[in-house]
Structure formats: C-alpha cells, structure tokens
C-alpha cells in the first residue's frame, strides 16, 4: 500500500492508503477527496489537474497525451500532473497531492449538493 495525502485548496487534508495500480483520480474518488473529472478520466480535459508536492520522481513519466491536455490547464507548474493519468507504482514513497483550484471547482460542479460547503469556507 502507498500512503497518499490529498490537500485541497480549502485546506482539507485526506490521508489514504492506496493499492498500487490505481490512478490518483480513482483513489481520490474512493476516499472523497475533491478531485474533479469532467471527462470521466479519459484524458480529454484538464479538470483533474493536481500538483505533486512530494513523490514526483517515483511516478511514471508523462505521456504525450497527458502533456497536451495539461497545456489546456490553468496555473500549470513543473510538478503538475493529471490525476486520471497517473497510476501509482509498486515502489512508491508516500505521495503528497495538492488539488488545483480548477479541479476543485469542477468537483463542486459535479457535486452541487456540496456547494454550500464551498460557500461557507469562502473558496
Ligand atoms: Fe479529464 Fe483527467 S478527468 S483529463
């Protein structure tokens, strides 16, 4: 199992133990972390954009498709990845994954029943 810490722009931290072979998006969805997925995880948007704050070197290299989609993202950084394209490898140190603002906004659009939480936190 690999320890993954998701941190969202509201400051909520979700710590999980994940099975290698799953994508960051699948893991986030299984554990309620607010990582958006407008295209359903098929590398056709950039709404699962996240920042790998720790463990980037342990992750598989980015494919061309992911790089092309990331170009459509906002505030892309050298440690940006698309959560639906990153499979957690077997030998992986603990990861720290920061969810981008564009991703959490997509998540709220997909979960309007939680929108009141966002308004309360002023995000
Ligand atoms: Fe659309 Fe990842 S969910 S690219």
PDB file of C-alpha atoms and ligand atoms in Angstrom:
ATOM      1  CA  UNK A   1       0.000   0.000   0.000  1.00  0.00           C
ATOM      2  CA  UNK A   2       1.093   3.538  -0.688  1.00  0.00           C
ATOM      3  CA  UNK A   3       0.309   6.448   1.604  1.00  0.00           C
ATOM      4  CA  UNK A   4      -1.198   9.373  -0.269  1.00  0.00           C
ATOM      5  CA  UNK A   5      -2.091  12.738   1.221  1.00  0.00           C
ATOM      6  CA  UNK A   6      -4.528  14.859  -0.777  1.00  0.00           C
ATOM      7  CA  UNK A   7      -4.652  18.546   0.114  1.00  0.00           C
ATOM      8  CA  UNK A   8      -7.353  20.701  -1.438  1.00  0.00           C
ATOM      9  CA  UNK A   9      -7.440  24.498  -1.861  1.00  0.00           C
ATOM     10  CA  UNK A  10      -9.816  24.751   1.113  1.00  0.00           C
ATOM     11  CA  UNK A  11      -7.096  23.270   3.335  1.00  0.00           C
ATOM     12  CA  UNK A  12      -8.787  19.906   3.786  1.00  0.00           C
ATOM     13  CA  UNK A  13      -6.329  17.032   4.046  1.00  0.00           C
ATOM     14  CA  UNK A  14      -7.325  13.462   3.190  1.00  0.00           C
ATOM     15  CA  UNK A  15      -4.798  10.752   4.027  1.00  0.00           C
ATOM     16  CA  UNK A  16      -5.319   7.328   2.462  1.00  0.00           C
ATOM     17  CA  UNK A  17      -3.549   4.012   1.976  1.00  0.00           C
ATOM     18  CA  UNK A  18      -3.924   3.077  -1.677  1.00  0.00           C
ATOM     19  CA  UNK A  19      -3.309  -0.011  -3.766  1.00  0.00           C
ATOM     20  CA  UNK A  20      -0.606   0.374  -6.433  1.00  0.00           C
ATOM     21  CA  UNK A  21      -2.033   0.278  -9.966  1.00  0.00           C
ATOM     22  CA  UNK A  22      -4.887   2.660  -9.267  1.00  0.00           C
ATOM     23  CA  UNK A  23      -4.903   6.182 -10.655  1.00  0.00           C
ATOM     24  CA  UNK A  24      -4.844   9.208  -8.387  1.00  0.00           C
ATOM     25  CA  UNK A  25      -8.340  10.044  -9.639  1.00  0.00           C
ATOM     26  CA  UNK A  26      -9.702   6.590  -8.730  1.00  0.00           C
ATOM     27  CA  UNK A  27      -8.129   6.839  -5.291  1.00  0.00           C
ATOM     28  CA  UNK A  28      -9.475  10.353  -4.725  1.00  0.00           C
ATOM     29  CA  UNK A  29     -12.970   9.245  -5.751  1.00  0.00           C
ATOM     30  CA  UNK A  30     -12.842   6.200  -3.475  1.00  0.00           C
ATOM     31  CA  UNK A  31     -11.937   8.380  -0.489  1.00  0.00           C
ATOM     32  CA  UNK A  32     -13.959  11.529  -1.073  1.00  0.00           C
ATOM     33  CA  UNK A  33     -11.081  13.864  -1.966  1.00  0.00           C
ATOM     34  CA  UNK A  34     -12.355  16.685  -4.166  1.00  0.00           C
ATOM     35  CA  UNK A  35     -10.529  15.956  -7.407  1.00  0.00           C
ATOM     36  CA  UNK A  36     -12.697  16.874 -10.406  1.00  0.00           C
ATOM     37  CA  UNK A  37     -13.094  14.750 -13.533  1.00  0.00           C
ATOM     38  CA  UNK A  38     -15.156  16.475 -16.208  1.00  0.00           C
ATOM     39  CA  UNK A  39     -14.296  13.917 -18.919  1.00  0.00           C
ATOM     40  CA  UNK A  40     -14.609  10.898 -16.657  1.00  0.00           C
ATOM     41  CA  UNK A  41     -10.891  10.173 -16.595  1.00  0.00           C
ATOM     42  CA  UNK A  42     -10.139   9.676 -20.299  1.00  0.00           C
ATOM     43  CA  UNK A  43      -7.535  12.435 -20.721  1.00  0.00           C
ATOM     44  CA  UNK A  44      -9.890  14.766 -22.603  1.00  0.00           C
ATOM     45  CA  UNK A  45      -9.867  17.784 -20.278  1.00  0.00           C
ATOM     46  CA  UNK A  46      -7.621  19.190 -17.544  1.00  0.00           C
ATOM     47  CA  UNK A  47     -10.072  19.171 -14.679  1.00  0.00           C
ATOM     48  CA  UNK A  48      -8.152  16.520 -12.700  1.00  0.00           C
ATOM     49  CA  UNK A  49      -5.107  18.817 -12.625  1.00  0.00           C
ATOM     50  CA  UNK A  50      -3.099  18.438  -9.440  1.00  0.00           C
ATOM     51  CA  UNK A  51       0.340  19.300  -8.112  1.00  0.00           C
ATOM     52  CA  UNK A  52       2.622  16.533  -6.879  1.00  0.00           C
ATOM     53  CA  UNK A  53       4.164  18.130  -3.809  1.00  0.00           C
ATOM     54  CA  UNK A  54       6.061  15.017  -2.784  1.00  0.00           C
ATOM     55  CA  UNK A  55       6.998  11.874  -4.684  1.00  0.00           C
ATOM     56  CA  UNK A  56       7.039  13.188  -8.261  1.00  0.00           C
ATOM     57  CA  UNK A  57      10.215  11.258  -9.104  1.00  0.00           C
ATOM     58  CA  UNK A  58       8.580   7.944  -8.159  1.00  0.00           C
ATOM     59  CA  UNK A  59       5.737   8.386 -10.668  1.00  0.00           C
ATOM     60  CA  UNK A  60       5.714   7.112 -14.257  1.00  0.00           C
ATOM     61  CA  UNK A  61       6.792   9.594 -16.916  1.00  0.00           C
ATOM     62  CA  UNK A  62       4.131  11.727 -18.532  1.00  0.00           C
ATOM     63  CA  UNK A  63       2.834  10.506 -21.920  1.00  0.00           C
ATOM     64  CA  UNK A  64       2.298  12.918 -24.832  1.00  0.00           C
ATOM     65  CA  UNK A  65      -1.499  12.889 -24.395  1.00  0.00           C
ATOM     66  CA  UNK A  66      -1.237  14.000 -20.791  1.00  0.00           C
ATOM     67  CA  UNK A  67       1.237  16.725 -21.682  1.00  0.00           C
ATOM     68  CA  UNK A  68      -1.070  18.012 -24.445  1.00  0.00           C
ATOM     69  CA  UNK A  69      -4.058  18.133 -22.088  1.00  0.00           C
ATOM     70  CA  UNK A  70      -2.093  19.786 -19.315  1.00  0.00           C
ATOM     71  CA  UNK A  71      -1.334  22.598 -21.754  1.00  0.00           C
ATOM     72  CA  UNK A  72      -5.050  23.440 -21.523  1.00  0.00           C
ATOM     73  CA  UNK A  73      -4.860  23.780 -17.733  1.00  0.00           C
ATOM     74  CA  UNK A  74      -4.626  26.867 -15.546  1.00  0.00           C
ATOM     75  CA  UNK A  75      -1.554  27.668 -13.459  1.00  0.00           C
ATOM     76  CA  UNK A  76       0.429  24.695 -14.765  1.00  0.00           C
ATOM     77  CA  UNK A  77       3.687  24.113 -12.889  1.00  0.00           C
ATOM     78  CA  UNK A  78       6.696  21.810 -13.412  1.00  0.00           C
ATOM     79  CA  UNK A  79       5.190  19.374 -10.898  1.00  0.00           C
ATOM     80  CA  UNK A  80       1.673  19.381 -12.406  1.00  0.00           C
ATOM     81  CA  UNK A  81       0.030  16.105 -13.439  1.00  0.00           C
ATOM     82  CA  UNK A  82      -3.401  14.893 -14.485  1.00  0.00           C
ATOM     83  CA  UNK A  83      -4.808  12.707 -11.743  1.00  0.00           C
ATOM     84  CA  UNK A  84      -6.573  10.364 -14.152  1.00  0.00           C
ATOM     85  CA  UNK A  85      -3.320   9.584 -15.980  1.00  0.00           C
ATOM     86  CA  UNK A  86      -1.072   8.864 -13.004  1.00  0.00           C
ATOM     87  CA  UNK A  87      -1.063   5.241 -11.894  1.00  0.00           C
ATOM     88  CA  UNK A  88       0.535   4.730  -8.520  1.00  0.00           C
ATOM     89  CA  UNK A  89       3.516   2.391  -8.999  1.00  0.00           C
ATOM     90  CA  UNK A  90       4.510  -0.537  -6.772  1.00  0.00           C
ATOM     91  CA  UNK A  91       7.628   1.006  -5.311  1.00  0.00           C
ATOM     92  CA  UNK A  92       6.431   4.418  -4.352  1.00  0.00           C
ATOM     93  CA  UNK A  93       7.323   6.606  -1.417  1.00  0.00           C
ATOM     94  CA  UNK A  94       4.412   8.460   0.231  1.00  0.00           C
ATOM     95  CA  UNK A  95       2.836  11.000  -2.120  1.00  0.00           C
ATOM     96  CA  UNK A  96       1.508  14.455  -1.346  1.00  0.00           C
ATOM     97  CA  UNK A  97      -1.001  15.616  -3.955  1.00  0.00           C
ATOM     98  CA  UNK A  98      -2.365  19.156  -3.964  1.00  0.00           C
ATOM     99  CA  UNK A  99      -5.659  19.517  -5.807  1.00  0.00           C
ATOM    100  CA  UNK A 100      -5.711  22.563  -8.109  1.00  0.00           C
ATOM    101  CA  UNK A 101      -8.302  25.305  -7.927  1.00  0.00           C
ATOM    102  CA  UNK A 102      -9.682  24.365 -11.363  1.00  0.00           C
ATOM    103  CA  UNK A 103     -10.084  20.789 -10.226  1.00  0.00           C
ATOM    104  CA  UNK A 104     -11.982  21.519  -7.022  1.00  0.00           C
ATOM    105  CA  UNK A 105     -14.277  23.891  -8.927  1.00  0.00           C
ATOM    106  CA  UNK A 106     -15.064  21.094 -11.351  1.00  0.00           C
ATOM    107  CA  UNK A 107     -15.698  18.764  -8.413  1.00  0.00           C
ATOM    108  CA  UNK A 108     -18.255  21.201  -6.977  1.00  0.00           C
ATOM    109  CA  UNK A 109     -19.924  21.461 -10.389  1.00  0.00           C
ATOM    110  CA  UNK A 110     -20.182  17.670 -10.376  1.00  0.00           C
ATOM    111  CA  UNK A 111     -21.444  17.620  -6.765  1.00  0.00           C
ATOM    112  CA  UNK A 112     -23.753  20.659  -6.481  1.00  0.00           C
ATOM    113  CA  UNK A 113     -25.247  19.193  -3.307  1.00  0.00           C
ATOM    114  CA  UNK A 114     -21.945  20.108  -1.585  1.00  0.00           C
ATOM    115  CA  UNK A 115     -21.802  23.658  -2.946  1.00  0.00           C
ATOM    116  CA  UNK A 116     -22.915  25.089   0.405  1.00  0.00           C
ATOM    117  CA  UNK A 117     -19.636  23.803   1.968  1.00  0.00           C
ATOM    118  CA  UNK A 118     -17.657  25.864  -0.535  1.00  0.00           C
ATOM    119  CA  UNK A 119     -19.702  28.982   0.140  1.00  0.00           C
ATOM    120  CA  UNK A 120     -19.215  28.577   3.907  1.00  0.00           C
ATOM    121  CA  UNK A 121     -15.438  28.327   3.503  1.00  0.00           C
ATOM    122  CA  UNK A 122     -15.378  31.237   1.060  1.00  0.00           C
ATOM    123  CA  UNK A 123     -13.406  29.257  -1.513  1.00  0.00           C
TER     124      UNK A 123
HETATM  125 FE1  LIG B   1     -10.374  14.720 -17.784  1.00  0.00          FE
HETATM  126 FE2  LIG B   1      -8.422  13.668 -16.238  1.00  0.00          FE
HETATM  127  S1  LIG B   1     -10.546  13.781 -15.851  1.00  0.00           S
HETATM  128  S2  LIG B   1      -8.250  14.613 -18.169  1.00  0.00           S
END
